[in-house]
Short mmCIF file of C-alpha atoms in Angstrom, two decimals:
data_model
loop_
_atom_site.label_atom_id
_atom_site.label_comp_id
_atom_site.label_asym_id
_atom_site.label_seq_id
_atom_site.Cartn_x
_atom_site.Cartn_y
_atom_site.Cartn_z
CA UNK A 939 0.00 0.00 0.00
CA UNK A 940 1.36 3.43 -0.93
CA UNK A 941 2.15 5.93 1.77
CA UNK A 942 0.22 9.27 1.66
CA UNK A 943 3.36 11.03 0.48
CA UNK A 944 3.46 8.88 -2.64
CA UNK A 945 -0.09 9.88 -3.61
CA UNK A 946 0.86 13.48 -4.49
CA UNK A 947 0.94 14.28 -8.22
CA UNK A 948 4.24 13.34 -9.85
CA UNK A 949 4.41 16.72 -11.59
CA UNK A 950 3.66 18.77 -8.46
CA UNK A 951 6.38 21.29 -7.57
CA UNK A 952 6.86 23.60 -4.59
CA UNK A 953 5.24 27.00 -5.16
CA UNK A 954 6.70 28.85 -2.18
CA UNK A 955 5.48 29.20 1.42
CA UNK A 956 4.95 25.44 1.57
CA UNK A 957 2.34 25.50 -1.22
CA UNK A 958 2.43 22.96 -4.05
CA UNK A 959 1.83 23.90 -7.69
CA UNK A 960 -0.13 21.48 -9.83
CA UNK A 961 -1.83 21.85 -13.25
CA UNK A 962 -5.22 21.59 -11.52
CA UNK A 963 -4.29 24.40 -9.12
CA UNK A 964 -3.23 26.58 -12.05
CA UNK A 965 -6.51 25.91 -13.89
CA UNK A 966 -8.45 26.76 -10.72
CA UNK A 967 -6.58 30.05 -10.39
CA UNK A 968 -7.29 30.94 -14.04
CA UNK A 969 -10.98 30.08 -13.64
CA UNK A 970 -11.17 32.32 -10.57
CA UNK A 971 -9.79 35.25 -12.58
CA UNK A 972 -12.54 34.81 -15.19
CA UNK A 973 -15.42 34.05 -12.83
CA UNK A 974 -14.47 36.83 -10.40
CA UNK A 975 -13.06 39.66 -12.52
CA UNK A 976 -12.91 41.98 -9.52
CA UNK A 977 -10.03 39.81 -8.25
CA UNK A 978 -7.78 41.00 -11.09
CA UNK A 979 -7.31 44.55 -12.32
CA UNK A 980 -5.26 44.74 -15.50
CA UNK A 981 -2.75 47.62 -15.78
CA UNK A 982 -3.44 50.61 -18.01
CA UNK A 983 -1.16 51.12 -21.03
CA UNK A 984 1.46 53.88 -21.05
CA UNK A 985 -0.52 55.44 -23.93
CA UNK A 986 -3.80 54.71 -25.71
CA UNK A 987 -3.38 51.72 -28.02
CA UNK A 988 -5.20 51.41 -31.34
CA UNK A 989 -4.97 47.91 -32.81
CA UNK A 990 -6.26 46.76 -36.18
CA UNK A 991 -7.13 43.06 -36.19
CA UNK A 992 -6.46 41.95 -39.74
CA UNK A 993 -6.10 38.81 -41.83
CA UNK A 994 -7.67 38.57 -45.26
CA UNK A 995 -8.00 34.80 -44.84
CA UNK A 996 -11.48 34.05 -43.51
CA UNK A 997 -12.22 31.71 -40.63
CA UNK A 998 -9.07 32.35 -38.61
CA UNK A 999 -10.84 33.69 -35.52
CA UNK A 1000 -10.40 37.37 -36.31
CA UNK A 1001 -13.75 38.67 -35.06
CA UNK A 1002 -13.85 36.09 -32.26
CA UNK A 1003 -10.44 37.24 -31.05
CA UNK A 1004 -11.38 40.92 -31.35
CA UNK A 1005 -14.49 40.69 -29.16
CA UNK A 1006 -13.05 38.28 -26.60
CA UNK A 1007 -9.79 40.17 -26.12
CA UNK A 1008 -11.76 43.40 -25.82
CA UNK A 1009 -14.13 41.84 -23.28
CA UNK A 1010 -11.20 40.36 -21.35
CA UNK A 1011 -9.62 43.79 -20.98
CA UNK A 1012 -12.93 45.53 -20.24
CA UNK A 1013 -14.20 43.25 -17.47
CA UNK A 1014 -10.87 43.67 -15.71
CA UNK A 1015 -10.97 47.44 -15.45
CA UNK A 1016 -9.82 48.87 -18.79
CA UNK A 1017 -12.01 50.94 -21.13
CA UNK A 1018 -12.18 49.45 -24.60
CA UNK A 1019 -13.74 50.48 -27.91
CA UNK A 1020 -14.46 47.93 -30.64
CA UNK A 1021 -15.00 49.29 -34.13
CA UNK A 1022 -16.83 46.80 -36.33
CA UNK A 1023 -15.54 47.47 -39.83
CA UNK A 1024 -16.94 44.28 -41.37
CA UNK A 1025 -20.27 44.71 -43.22
CA UNK A 1026 -21.36 41.30 -41.88
CA UNK A 1027 -21.55 42.89 -38.42
CA UNK A 1028 -20.41 39.79 -36.54
CA UNK A 1029 -18.56 41.74 -33.86
CA UNK A 1030 -21.70 43.80 -33.26
CA UNK A 1031 -23.70 40.58 -32.89
CA UNK A 1032 -21.26 39.07 -30.39
CA UNK A 1033 -21.36 42.24 -28.30
CA UNK A 1034 -25.18 42.36 -28.42
CA UNK A 1035 -25.19 45.77 -30.10
CA UNK A 1036 -28.05 46.74 -32.43
CA UNK A 1037 -26.90 46.85 -36.06
CA UNK A 1038 -30.02 46.88 -38.19
CA UNK A 1039 -30.00 49.17 -41.23
CA UNK A 1040 -30.59 52.75 -40.12
CA UNK A 1041 -28.77 52.33 -36.80
CA UNK A 1042 -26.03 54.98 -36.29
CA UNK A 1043 -22.94 53.05 -37.33
CA UNK A 1044 -19.39 53.14 -38.61
CA UNK A 1045 -20.78 53.83 -42.10
CA UNK A 1046 -22.06 57.26 -41.04
CA UNK A 1047 -18.73 57.85 -39.27
CA UNK A 1048 -16.75 57.13 -42.45
CA UNK A 1049 -18.82 59.46 -44.62
CA UNK A 1050 -18.57 62.18 -41.98
CA UNK A 1051 -22.20 62.43 -40.86
CA UNK A 1052 -21.60 61.61 -37.16
CA UNK A 1053 -18.69 61.29 -34.75
CA UNK A 1054 -17.26 58.12 -33.21
CA UNK A 1055 -18.69 59.17 -29.84
CA UNK A 1056 -22.18 59.51 -31.36
CA UNK A 1057 -22.01 56.02 -32.89
CA UNK A 1058 -20.46 54.21 -29.90
CA UNK A 1059 -22.82 52.07 -27.81
CA UNK A 1060 -22.08 50.43 -24.45
CA UNK A 1061 -22.17 46.63 -24.73
CA UNK A 1062 -24.07 44.60 -22.16
CA UNK A 1063 -20.90 42.51 -21.65
CA UNK A 1064 -19.31 45.29 -19.57
CA UNK A 1065 -19.84 48.95 -18.74
CA UNK A 1066 -16.24 49.50 -19.89
CA UNK A 1067 -16.85 48.06 -23.35
CA UNK A 1068 -18.04 50.27 -26.23
CA UNK A 1069 -18.84 49.20 -29.78
CA UNK A 1070 -19.32 51.16 -32.98
CA UNK A 1071 -21.57 48.77 -34.93
CA UNK A 1072 -21.51 47.89 -38.61
CA UNK A 1073 -24.74 47.79 -40.61
CA UNK A 1074 -25.39 46.41 -44.08
CA UNK A 1075 -24.98 50.01 -45.34
CA UNK A 1076 -21.23 49.48 -44.93
CA UNK A 1077 -21.26 46.99 -47.82
CA UNK A 1078 -21.40 49.85 -50.33
CA UNK A 1079 -19.03 52.12 -48.47
CA UNK A 1080 -15.92 51.08 -50.40
CA UNK A 1081 -17.50 52.27 -53.65
CA UNK A 1082 -18.57 55.56 -52.06
CA UNK A 1083 -15.15 56.11 -50.49
CA UNK A 1084 -13.36 55.88 -53.84
CA UNK A 1085 -14.48 59.38 -54.87
CA UNK A 1086 -13.88 60.98 -51.45
CA UNK A 1087 -10.96 63.21 -50.53
CA UNK A 1088 -8.34 61.41 -48.40
CA UNK A 1089 -10.33 58.20 -48.79
CA UNK A 1090 -7.70 56.09 -46.99
CA UNK A 1091 -7.75 58.35 -43.92
CA UNK A 1092 -11.46 58.67 -43.19
CA UNK A 1093 -11.34 56.44 -40.13
CA UNK A 1094 -8.13 58.04 -38.87
CA UNK A 1095 -9.77 61.46 -38.99
CA UNK A 1096 -12.75 60.12 -37.04
CA UNK A 1097 -10.48 58.50 -34.42
CA UNK A 1098 -8.88 61.77 -33.40
CA UNK A 1099 -7.66 62.31 -29.85
CA UNK A 1100 -10.59 64.55 -28.90
CA UNK A 1101 -13.17 61.92 -29.91
CA UNK A 1102 -11.36 59.13 -28.06
CA UNK A 1103 -10.77 61.35 -25.02
CA UNK A 1104 -14.53 61.92 -24.92
CA UNK A 1105 -15.01 58.16 -24.53
CA UNK A 1106 -11.98 57.84 -22.24
CA UNK A 1107 -10.84 54.54 -23.75
CA UNK A 1108 -7.51 52.80 -23.14
CA UNK A 1109 -7.75 50.40 -26.10
CA UNK A 1110 -9.33 50.54 -29.54
CA UNK A 1111 -9.75 47.32 -31.55
CA UNK A 1112 -10.71 47.60 -35.22
CA UNK A 1113 -12.24 44.43 -36.66
CA UNK A 1114 -11.56 44.25 -40.40
CA UNK A 1115 -13.41 42.41 -43.16
CA UNK A 1116 -11.63 39.34 -44.62
CA UNK A 1117 -10.19 41.31 -47.54
CA UNK A 1118 -7.46 43.83 -48.33
CA UNK A 1119 -9.82 46.48 -49.70
CA UNK A 1120 -10.33 50.12 -48.83
CA UNK A 1121 -11.99 49.40 -45.48
CA UNK A 1122 -8.96 47.41 -44.32
CA UNK A 1123 -6.63 50.13 -45.62
CA UNK A 1124 -8.61 52.68 -43.56
CA UNK A 1125 -8.14 50.47 -40.50
CA UNK A 1126 -4.38 50.17 -41.10
CA UNK A 1127 -4.00 53.92 -41.56
CA UNK A 1128 -5.99 54.65 -38.38
CA UNK A 1129 -4.00 52.30 -36.12
CA UNK A 1130 -0.53 52.22 -34.58
CA UNK A 1131 -0.48 48.45 -34.29
CA UNK A 1132 -1.64 45.39 -36.19
CA UNK A 1133 -2.79 42.22 -34.43
CA UNK A 1134 -2.79 39.19 -36.74
CA UNK A 1135 -4.70 36.05 -35.70
CA UNK A 1136 -3.17 32.95 -37.31
CA UNK A 1137 -4.97 29.62 -37.40
CA UNK A 1138 -2.93 26.57 -36.33
CA UNK A 1139 -3.70 24.68 -39.52
CA UNK A 1140 -2.05 23.73 -42.82
CA UNK A 1141 -2.98 26.86 -44.77
CA UNK A 1142 -2.22 29.17 -41.85
CA UNK A 1143 0.52 31.14 -43.59
CA UNK A 1144 -1.21 31.22 -46.98
CA UNK A 1145 -1.86 34.83 -47.89
CA UNK A 1146 0.05 36.15 -44.89
CA UNK A 1147 2.83 37.38 -47.16
CA UNK A 1148 0.37 39.52 -49.12
CA UNK A 1149 -0.99 41.00 -45.89
CA UNK A 1150 2.53 41.85 -44.70
CA UNK A 1151 3.33 43.45 -48.09
CA UNK A 1152 0.19 45.59 -47.83
CA UNK A 1153 1.18 46.63 -44.32
CA UNK A 1154 4.62 47.63 -45.66
CA UNK A 1155 2.97 49.72 -48.39
CA UNK A 1156 0.80 51.49 -45.82
CA UNK A 1157 3.91 52.09 -43.68
CA UNK A 1158 5.79 53.53 -46.66
CA UNK A 1159 3.07 55.80 -48.01
CA UNK A 1160 0.33 56.44 -45.45
CA UNK A 1161 1.23 55.49 -41.87
CA UNK A 1162 4.95 55.16 -41.02
CA UNK A 1163 4.08 54.59 -37.33
CA UNK A 1164 2.30 51.29 -38.09
CA UNK A 1165 3.84 48.04 -36.84
CA UNK A 1166 2.86 44.39 -36.49
CA UNK A 1167 2.93 44.28 -32.70
CA UNK A 1168 1.00 41.10 -31.90
CA UNK A 1169 0.37 37.70 -33.44
CA UNK A 1170 -2.17 35.39 -31.81
CA UNK A 1171 -2.30 31.67 -32.59
CA UNK A 1172 -5.91 30.44 -32.71
CA UNK A 1173 -7.83 27.18 -33.13
CA UNK A 1174 -5.00 25.12 -31.65
CA UNK A 1175 -5.72 21.39 -31.53
CA UNK A 1176 -3.24 19.70 -29.21
CA UNK A 1177 -4.15 16.26 -30.59
CA UNK A 1178 -2.38 16.96 -33.89
CA UNK A 1179 1.32 17.24 -34.71
CA UNK A 1180 0.39 19.76 -37.39
CA UNK A 1181 -0.74 22.31 -34.80
CA UNK A 1182 2.64 22.07 -33.07
CA UNK A 1183 4.47 22.38 -36.38
CA UNK A 1184 2.56 25.53 -37.34
CA UNK A 1185 3.09 26.97 -33.86
CA UNK A 1186 6.85 26.30 -34.03
CA UNK A 1187 7.11 27.75 -37.53
CA UNK A 1188 5.25 30.95 -36.62
CA UNK A 1189 7.24 31.43 -33.39
CA UNK A 1190 10.48 30.76 -35.25
CA UNK A 1191 9.67 33.38 -37.88
CA UNK A 1192 8.04 36.10 -35.76
CA UNK A 1193 9.71 35.57 -32.38
CA UNK A 1194 8.37 37.49 -29.38
CA UNK A 1195 5.71 39.20 -31.50
CA UNK A 1196 3.71 35.98 -31.00
CA UNK A 1197 1.80 35.86 -27.72
CA UNK A 1198 2.74 33.00 -25.41
CA UNK A 1199 -0.94 32.18 -24.99
CA UNK A 1200 -2.47 29.95 -27.66
CA UNK A 1201 -6.25 29.84 -28.18
CA UNK A 1202 -7.54 26.25 -28.32
CA UNK A 1203 -10.19 25.01 -30.70
CA UNK A 1204 -13.35 25.24 -28.60
CA UNK A 1205 -17.03 24.53 -29.14
CA UNK A 1206 -17.92 27.11 -26.46
CA UNK A 1207 -16.01 29.85 -28.31
CA UNK A 1208 -17.93 28.98 -31.49
CA UNK A 1209 -21.31 28.84 -29.75
CA UNK A 1210 -21.08 32.14 -27.85
CA UNK A 1211 -21.88 34.55 -30.76
CA UNK A 1212 -25.12 32.64 -31.41
CA UNK A 1213 -26.25 33.82 -27.97
CA UNK A 1214 -25.02 37.41 -28.60
CA UNK A 1215 -22.22 36.94 -26.07
CA UNK A 1216 -18.48 36.64 -25.82
CA UNK A 1217 -17.19 33.34 -24.45
CA UNK A 1218 -16.16 35.21 -21.29
CA UNK A 1219 -19.82 35.71 -20.39
CA UNK A 1220 -21.26 32.66 -22.17
CA UNK A 1221 -19.05 30.11 -20.37
CA UNK A 1222 -16.46 31.91 -18.21
CA UNK A 1223 -15.01 28.68 -16.83
CA UNK A 1224 -14.26 27.16 -20.24
CA UNK A 1225 -10.75 26.70 -21.63
CA UNK A 1226 -11.54 29.16 -24.41
CA UNK A 1227 -12.55 31.89 -21.95
CA UNK A 1228 -9.50 31.35 -19.78
CA UNK A 1229 -7.19 31.38 -22.81
CA UNK A 1230 -8.61 34.66 -24.11
CA UNK A 1231 -8.24 36.18 -20.66
CA UNK A 1232 -4.60 35.06 -20.54
CA UNK A 1233 -4.02 36.61 -23.98
CA UNK A 1234 -5.70 39.86 -22.86
CA UNK A 1235 -3.48 39.92 -19.78
CA UNK A 1236 -0.37 39.51 -21.96
CA UNK A 1237 -1.48 42.39 -24.17
CA UNK A 1238 -2.20 44.57 -21.12
CA UNK A 1239 1.16 43.79 -19.51
CA UNK A 1240 3.02 44.63 -22.71
CA UNK A 1241 1.10 47.89 -23.00
CA UNK A 1242 1.75 48.83 -19.37
CA UNK A 1243 5.46 48.19 -19.81
CA UNK A 1244 5.53 50.28 -22.99
CA UNK A 1245 6.85 47.30 -24.97
CA UNK A 1246 4.01 46.35 -27.28
CA UNK A 1247 6.23 44.03 -29.31
CA UNK A 1248 7.58 42.21 -26.25
#
């Protein structure tokens, strides 16, 4: 018969003050941070951060990452604005923000009819979380923008310091459509940073080169301050060698730009938008929710240290 001492987990290690660290204890601590957000206040950035979430490849978790990272920051004390720049309006749906045709939206902001502050709505996910919704009217905006003066800078003009000071936000996330058209160019010109979600699958890097070339063109001609500050690996399936290969390849190429946190493939993450929620409110104890909170914490810590690119 084993002695009690031999029943302790083989991978348990001392955690200081006589405590023992185990994977279960770590998961419990992470769950507590999600279920009781008041227990963790994330640090404010050294300056307001505007991040464009871009990848012209569809289905990589771009909108999902935008709303869940924003919610993770917001429920832990930071003020966040999400700008839904995708005519499909999926970010607006996930944040339970009205986006029927005729609703004040990012379309009216781009054509100069209203300000960002007038279009921003508080999400029911958190009092700290604002969203500028996208309506179907945005679908024709690219055609209308072509004839406008400074067409690439319409969003940048709207996101001026006075407008953002009025909302008092620490972070702005711009959710782009899955294309490299004029709406995405507006998002790249308006931001200081680009966050690229990359799916842990075979075609993960397909098209990434074109996105990086477009970012370089924007840097050269329209926004020299722009940088790729953050890469987030999504839809990770630990059961496959392929996921590890993609992860290693991306980390090897992009280094510390890649967040340490990897977002697992999760049914709960996929289900949440159908209930007009982020996964952090839909199932706060799930692996997906805890992973997005960890990623949000990494982003906040980088911003507070003034080292966005780690």
